[in-house]
Short mmCIF file of C-alpha atoms in Angstrom, two decimals:
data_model
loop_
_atom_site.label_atom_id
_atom_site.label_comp_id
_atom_site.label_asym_id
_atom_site.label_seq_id
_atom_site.Cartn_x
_atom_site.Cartn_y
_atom_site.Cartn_z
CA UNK L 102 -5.61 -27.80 -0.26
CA UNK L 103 -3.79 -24.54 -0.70
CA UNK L 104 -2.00 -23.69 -4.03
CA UNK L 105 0.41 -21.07 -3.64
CA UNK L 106 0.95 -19.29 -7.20
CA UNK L 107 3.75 -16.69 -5.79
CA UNK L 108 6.64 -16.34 -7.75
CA UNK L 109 9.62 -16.78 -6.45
CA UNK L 110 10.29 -13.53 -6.15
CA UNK L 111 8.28 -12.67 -3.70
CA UNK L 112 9.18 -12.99 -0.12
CA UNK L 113 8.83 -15.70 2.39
CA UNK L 114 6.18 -15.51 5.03
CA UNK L 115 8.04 -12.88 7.49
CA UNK L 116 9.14 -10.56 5.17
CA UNK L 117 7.22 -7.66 3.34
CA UNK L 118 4.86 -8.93 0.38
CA UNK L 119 2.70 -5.41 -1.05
CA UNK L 120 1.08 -7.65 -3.35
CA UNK L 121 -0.48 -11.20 -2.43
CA UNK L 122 -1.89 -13.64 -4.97
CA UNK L 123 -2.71 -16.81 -3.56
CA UNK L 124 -5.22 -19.75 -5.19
CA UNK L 125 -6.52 -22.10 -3.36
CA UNK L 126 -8.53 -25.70 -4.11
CA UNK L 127 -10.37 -28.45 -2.38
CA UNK L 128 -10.74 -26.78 1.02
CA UNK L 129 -11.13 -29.68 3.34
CA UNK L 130 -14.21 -29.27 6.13
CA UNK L 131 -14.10 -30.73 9.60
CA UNK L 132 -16.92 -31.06 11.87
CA UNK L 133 -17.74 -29.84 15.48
CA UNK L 134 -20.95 -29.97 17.22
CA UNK L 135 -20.97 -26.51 18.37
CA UNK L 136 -19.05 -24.73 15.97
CA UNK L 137 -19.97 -25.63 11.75
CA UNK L 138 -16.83 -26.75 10.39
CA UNK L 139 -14.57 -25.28 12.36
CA UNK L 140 -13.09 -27.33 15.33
CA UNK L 141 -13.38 -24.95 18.39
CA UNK L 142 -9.05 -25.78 19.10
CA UNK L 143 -8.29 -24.46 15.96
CA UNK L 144 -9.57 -21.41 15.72
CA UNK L 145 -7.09 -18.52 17.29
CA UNK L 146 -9.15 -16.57 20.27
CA UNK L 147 -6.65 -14.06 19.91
CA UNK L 148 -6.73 -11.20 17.74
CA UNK L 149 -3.85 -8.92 18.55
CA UNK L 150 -4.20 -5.34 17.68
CA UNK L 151 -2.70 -4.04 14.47
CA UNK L 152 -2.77 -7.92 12.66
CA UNK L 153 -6.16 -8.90 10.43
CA UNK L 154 -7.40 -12.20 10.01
CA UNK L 155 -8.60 -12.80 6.48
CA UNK L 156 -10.87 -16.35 6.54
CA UNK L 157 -11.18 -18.23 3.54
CA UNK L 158 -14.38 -20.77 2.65
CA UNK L 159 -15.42 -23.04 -0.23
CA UNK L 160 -19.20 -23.34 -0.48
CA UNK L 161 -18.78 -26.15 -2.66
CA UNK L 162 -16.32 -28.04 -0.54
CA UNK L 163 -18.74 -27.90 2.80
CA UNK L 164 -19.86 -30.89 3.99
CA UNK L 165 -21.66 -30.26 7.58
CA UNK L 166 -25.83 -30.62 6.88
CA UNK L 167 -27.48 -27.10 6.11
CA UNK L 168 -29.47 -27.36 9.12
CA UNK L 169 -26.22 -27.59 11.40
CA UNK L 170 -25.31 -24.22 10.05
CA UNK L 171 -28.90 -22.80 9.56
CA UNK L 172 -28.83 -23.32 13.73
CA UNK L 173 -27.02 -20.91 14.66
CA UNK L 174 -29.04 -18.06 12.83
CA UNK L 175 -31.17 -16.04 14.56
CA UNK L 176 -35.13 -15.76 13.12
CA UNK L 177 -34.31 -12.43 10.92
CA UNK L 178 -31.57 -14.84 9.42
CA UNK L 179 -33.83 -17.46 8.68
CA UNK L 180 -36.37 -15.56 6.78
CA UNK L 181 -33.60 -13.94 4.87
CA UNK L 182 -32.52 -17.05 3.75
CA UNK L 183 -36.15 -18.07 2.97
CA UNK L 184 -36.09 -15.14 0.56
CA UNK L 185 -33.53 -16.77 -1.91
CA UNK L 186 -35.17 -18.02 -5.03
CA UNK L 187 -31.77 -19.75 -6.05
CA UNK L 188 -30.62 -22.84 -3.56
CA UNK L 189 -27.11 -21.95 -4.28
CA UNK L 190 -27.57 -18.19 -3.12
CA UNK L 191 -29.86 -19.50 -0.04
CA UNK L 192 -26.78 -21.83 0.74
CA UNK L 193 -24.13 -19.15 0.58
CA UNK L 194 -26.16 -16.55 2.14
CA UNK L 195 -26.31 -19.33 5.46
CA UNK L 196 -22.85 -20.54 5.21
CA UNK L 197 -21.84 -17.08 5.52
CA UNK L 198 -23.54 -16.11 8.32
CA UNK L 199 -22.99 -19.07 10.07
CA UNK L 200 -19.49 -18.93 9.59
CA UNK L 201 -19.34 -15.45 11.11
CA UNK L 202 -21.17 -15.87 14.14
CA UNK L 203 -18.47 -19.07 14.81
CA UNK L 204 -15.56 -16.74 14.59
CA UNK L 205 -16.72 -13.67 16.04
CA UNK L 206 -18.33 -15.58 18.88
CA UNK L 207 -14.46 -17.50 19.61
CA UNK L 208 -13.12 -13.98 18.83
CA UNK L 209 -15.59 -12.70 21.97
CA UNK L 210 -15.54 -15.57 24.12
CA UNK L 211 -19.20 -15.98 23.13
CA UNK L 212 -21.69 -18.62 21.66
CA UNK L 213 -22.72 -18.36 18.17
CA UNK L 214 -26.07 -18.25 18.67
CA UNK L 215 -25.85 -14.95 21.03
CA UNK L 216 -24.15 -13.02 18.60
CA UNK L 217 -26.03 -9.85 17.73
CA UNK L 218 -25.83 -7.28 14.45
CA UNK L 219 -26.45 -3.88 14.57
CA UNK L 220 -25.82 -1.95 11.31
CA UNK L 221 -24.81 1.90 10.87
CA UNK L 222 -26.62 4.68 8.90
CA UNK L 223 -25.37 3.45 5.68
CA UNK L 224 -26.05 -0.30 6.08
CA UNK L 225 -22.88 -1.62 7.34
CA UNK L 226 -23.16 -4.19 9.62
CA UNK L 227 -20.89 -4.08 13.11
CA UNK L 228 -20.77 -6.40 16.67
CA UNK L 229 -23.88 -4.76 18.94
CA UNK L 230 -23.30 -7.68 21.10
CA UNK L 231 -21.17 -8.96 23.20
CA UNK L 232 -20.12 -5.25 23.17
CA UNK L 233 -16.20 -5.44 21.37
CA UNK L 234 -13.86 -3.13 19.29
CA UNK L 235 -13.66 -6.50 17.04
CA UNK L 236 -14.41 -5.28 13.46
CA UNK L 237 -15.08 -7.11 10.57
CA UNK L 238 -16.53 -7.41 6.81
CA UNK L 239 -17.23 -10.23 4.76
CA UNK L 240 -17.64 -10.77 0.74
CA UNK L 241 -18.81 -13.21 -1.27
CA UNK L 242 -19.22 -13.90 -5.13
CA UNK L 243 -19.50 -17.44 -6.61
CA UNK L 244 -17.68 -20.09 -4.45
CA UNK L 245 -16.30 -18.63 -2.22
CA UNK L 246 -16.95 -16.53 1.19
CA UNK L 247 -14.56 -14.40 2.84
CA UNK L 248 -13.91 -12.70 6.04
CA UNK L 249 -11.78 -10.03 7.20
CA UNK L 250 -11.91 -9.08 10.99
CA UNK L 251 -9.09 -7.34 12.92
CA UNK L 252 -9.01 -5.67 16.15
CA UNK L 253 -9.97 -2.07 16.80
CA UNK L 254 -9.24 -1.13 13.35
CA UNK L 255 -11.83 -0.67 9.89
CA UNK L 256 -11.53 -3.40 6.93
CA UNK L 257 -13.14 -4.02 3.72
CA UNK L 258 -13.09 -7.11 1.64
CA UNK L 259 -14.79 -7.71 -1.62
CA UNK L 260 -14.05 -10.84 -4.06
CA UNK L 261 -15.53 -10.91 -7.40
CA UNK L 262 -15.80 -13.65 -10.34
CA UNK L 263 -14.60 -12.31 -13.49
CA UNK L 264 -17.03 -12.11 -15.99
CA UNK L 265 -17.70 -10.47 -19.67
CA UNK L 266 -20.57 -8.01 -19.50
CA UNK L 267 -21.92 -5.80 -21.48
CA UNK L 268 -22.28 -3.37 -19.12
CA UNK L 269 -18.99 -3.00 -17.48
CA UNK L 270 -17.88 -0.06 -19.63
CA UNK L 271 -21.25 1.55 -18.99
CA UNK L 272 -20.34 1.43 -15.03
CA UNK L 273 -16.73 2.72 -15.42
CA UNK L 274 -17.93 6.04 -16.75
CA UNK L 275 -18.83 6.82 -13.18
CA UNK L 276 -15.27 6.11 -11.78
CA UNK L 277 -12.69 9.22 -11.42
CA UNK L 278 -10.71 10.34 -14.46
CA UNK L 279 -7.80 9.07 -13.81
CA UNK L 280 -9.11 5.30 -13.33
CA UNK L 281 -11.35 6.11 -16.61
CA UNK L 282 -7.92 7.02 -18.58
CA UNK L 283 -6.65 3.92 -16.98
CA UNK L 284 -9.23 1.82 -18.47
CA UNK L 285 -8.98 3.58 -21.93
CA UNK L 286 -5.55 2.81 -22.38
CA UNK L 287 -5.72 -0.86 -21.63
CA UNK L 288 -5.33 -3.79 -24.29
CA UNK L 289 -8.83 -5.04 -25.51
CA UNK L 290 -8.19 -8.88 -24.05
CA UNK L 291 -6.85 -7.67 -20.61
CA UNK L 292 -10.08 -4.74 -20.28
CA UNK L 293 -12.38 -7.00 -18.29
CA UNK L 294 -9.53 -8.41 -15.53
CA UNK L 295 -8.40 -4.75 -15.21
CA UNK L 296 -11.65 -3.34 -14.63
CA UNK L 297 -12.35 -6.46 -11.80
CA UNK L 298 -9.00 -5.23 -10.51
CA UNK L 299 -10.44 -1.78 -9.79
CA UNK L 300 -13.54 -2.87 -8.92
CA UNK L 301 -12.58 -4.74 -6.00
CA UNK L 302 -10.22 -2.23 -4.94
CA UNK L 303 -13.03 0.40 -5.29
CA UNK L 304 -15.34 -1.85 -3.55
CA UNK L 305 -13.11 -3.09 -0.56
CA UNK L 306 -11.89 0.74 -0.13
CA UNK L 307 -16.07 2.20 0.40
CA UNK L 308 -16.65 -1.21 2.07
CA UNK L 309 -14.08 -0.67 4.88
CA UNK L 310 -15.10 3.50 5.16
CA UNK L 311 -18.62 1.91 6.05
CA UNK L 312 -20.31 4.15 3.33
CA UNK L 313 -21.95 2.22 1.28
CA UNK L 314 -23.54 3.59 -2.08
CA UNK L 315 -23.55 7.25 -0.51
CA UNK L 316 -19.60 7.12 -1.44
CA UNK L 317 -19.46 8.54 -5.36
CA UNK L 318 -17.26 6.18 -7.16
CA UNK L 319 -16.02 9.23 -8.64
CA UNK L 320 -14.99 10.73 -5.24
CA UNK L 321 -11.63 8.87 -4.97
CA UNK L 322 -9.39 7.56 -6.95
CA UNK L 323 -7.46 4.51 -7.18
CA UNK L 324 -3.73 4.19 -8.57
CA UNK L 325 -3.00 0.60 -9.86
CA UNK L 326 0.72 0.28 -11.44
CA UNK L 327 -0.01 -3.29 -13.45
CA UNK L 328 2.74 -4.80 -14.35
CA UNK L 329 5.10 -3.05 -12.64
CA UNK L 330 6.80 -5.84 -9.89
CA UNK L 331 6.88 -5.10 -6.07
CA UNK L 332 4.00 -2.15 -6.00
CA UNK L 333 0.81 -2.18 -4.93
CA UNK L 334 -2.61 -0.47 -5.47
CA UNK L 335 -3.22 2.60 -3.24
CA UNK L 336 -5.43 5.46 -2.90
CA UNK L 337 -4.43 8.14 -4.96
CA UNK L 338 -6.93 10.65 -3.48
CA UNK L 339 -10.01 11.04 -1.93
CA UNK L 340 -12.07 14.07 -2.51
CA UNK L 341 -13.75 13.93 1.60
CA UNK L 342 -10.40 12.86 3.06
CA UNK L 343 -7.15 14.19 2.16
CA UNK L 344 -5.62 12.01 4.61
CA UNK L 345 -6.95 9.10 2.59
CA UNK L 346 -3.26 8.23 0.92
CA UNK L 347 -1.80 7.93 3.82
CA UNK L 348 -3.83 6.00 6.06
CA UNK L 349 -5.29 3.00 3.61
CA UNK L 350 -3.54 -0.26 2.11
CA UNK L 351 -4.79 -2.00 -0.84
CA UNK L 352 -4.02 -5.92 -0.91
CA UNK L 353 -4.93 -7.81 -3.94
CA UNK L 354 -5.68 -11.28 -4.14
CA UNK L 355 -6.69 -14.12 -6.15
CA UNK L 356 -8.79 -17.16 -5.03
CA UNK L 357 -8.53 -18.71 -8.56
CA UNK L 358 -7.77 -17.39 -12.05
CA UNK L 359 -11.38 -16.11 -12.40
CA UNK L 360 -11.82 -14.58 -9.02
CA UNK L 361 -10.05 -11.51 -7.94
CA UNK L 362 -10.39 -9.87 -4.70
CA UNK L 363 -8.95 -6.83 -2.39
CA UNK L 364 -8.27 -6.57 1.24
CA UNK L 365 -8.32 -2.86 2.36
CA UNK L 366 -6.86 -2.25 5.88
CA UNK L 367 -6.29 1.16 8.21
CA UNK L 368 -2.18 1.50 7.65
CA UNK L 369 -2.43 0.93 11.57
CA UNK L 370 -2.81 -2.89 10.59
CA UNK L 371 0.83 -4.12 10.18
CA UNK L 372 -0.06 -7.73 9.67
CA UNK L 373 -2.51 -10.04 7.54
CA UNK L 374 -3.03 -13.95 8.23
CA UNK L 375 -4.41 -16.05 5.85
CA UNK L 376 -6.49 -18.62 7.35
CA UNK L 377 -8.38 -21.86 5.97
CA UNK L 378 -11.99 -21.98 7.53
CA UNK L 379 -12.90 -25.55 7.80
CA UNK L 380 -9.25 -26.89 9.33
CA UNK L 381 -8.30 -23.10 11.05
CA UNK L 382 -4.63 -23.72 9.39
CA UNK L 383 -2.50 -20.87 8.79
CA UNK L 384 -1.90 -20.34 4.83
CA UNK L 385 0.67 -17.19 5.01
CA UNK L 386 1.59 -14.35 7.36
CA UNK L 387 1.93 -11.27 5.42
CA UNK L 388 3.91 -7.93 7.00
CA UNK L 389 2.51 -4.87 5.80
CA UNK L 390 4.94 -1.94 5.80
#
């Protein structure tokens, strides 16, 4: 079940919302015998250019047997999985995957099994085969697994749980000055949410350039006006691309209280659709202008 925590202020479904916070609980799972959890007439085989499909899933709430998912992954998959000293990480890592090859296979008119990976010079993976301008990323950090795919276009998604650390402060001295500044002149109780806040805007931003760690964290900067209603996060600059401003949005969102995560889209994307993997239902149609 979905638990919308807009305020009222924010607009309905059809109108422009810059900033998105939705939580979400007890994600219901429905089985199919070729596609894990998703029921083959729910899931949209559309995926019109300029709109991104952002899929939501709830390890915790899955109920199809691991080895129904763990099916559908090729051999490399497998031994991956293998790899994971933690059940919970081995579980994830195959629910993920799974869940990918389902959607990108209805996406491609495809099977899930035939679905093929091919990953660039930095590590991020793209659709070898079928051959497609379908693009997508995925995230995932405690319970939950994301995916963001859109047509023709680059995304990046990255959720994270919120978490003390000793270390965070440590890792924000490599961020631009600006975001550093930022930081600095936030309130003791609020430092670790704001610094999640960047992070996943930092992260989903590199994620969706396909760069990986050969992006500085220091090479770009991002502007986030907290507390001020109706704005959003955005790229302030970028040190390889001064286009960068222009062409980027930043879309914040929050699984849960803990959990904080950031969409970032090519400004050619006009629309974002929340969807529910494990019933395919549409949660909220967002218009990005």
């Amino acid at each position: 079940m979905i638990v919308s925590t807009l305020s009222q202020t924010e607009a309905p479904f059809d109108e422009p919302v810059p900033v998105l916070r939705v939580t979400y609980q007890g994600m219901n799972s429905a089985s199919s015998v070729s596609t894990p959890e998703l029921p083959l007439e729910l899931l949209p085989t559309e995926l019109p250019v300029g709109t991104v499909h952002l899929w939501y899933m709830s390890v915790a709430d899955t109920t199809i047997p691991f080895d129904h998912h763990l099916s559908v992954l090729d051999e490399e998959e497998r031994h991956r999985a293998n790899r994971f000293h933690l059940d919970h990480d081995r579980v994830r890592f195959v629910l993920g995957r799974a869940s990918l090859r389902c959607l990108l296979a209805q996406y491609t008119d495809s099977e899930p099994a035939l679905i093929r990976f091919k990953q660039n010079q930095y590590g991020k993976p793209f659709l070898q085969y079928p051959p497609s301008p379908v693009q997508f990323n995925v995230t995932h950090s405690g319970n939950y697994i994301l995916h963001a795919i859109a047509h023709e276009a680059e995304v990046g998604v990255d959720v994270e749980v919120i978490r003390d650390s000793a270390g965070l402060a440590s890792i924000s001295s490599y961020f631009a000055a600006g975001e550093q500044d930022w930081l600095s002149a936030t309130d003791s109780q609020a430092w670790n949410s704001a610094f999640f806040t960047l992070w996943v805007c930092k992260e989903a931003y590199i994620k969706a350039l396909g760069r990986g760690l050969s992006k500085s964290l220091n090479s770009f900067e991002i502007s986030l006006p907290m507390g001020k209603e109706g704005m959003e996060p955005r790229v302030l600059f970028d040190s390889d691309d001064a286009a960068a401003p222009a062409s980027w949005r930043l879309m914040i969102f929050e699984p849960d209280r803990d959990t904080l995560g950031c969409l970032a889209v090519n400004r050619a994307c006009k629309i974002v659709e929340l969807r529910q993997y494990g019933s395919g239902t549409l949660l909220r149609r967002i218009s990005l202008v």
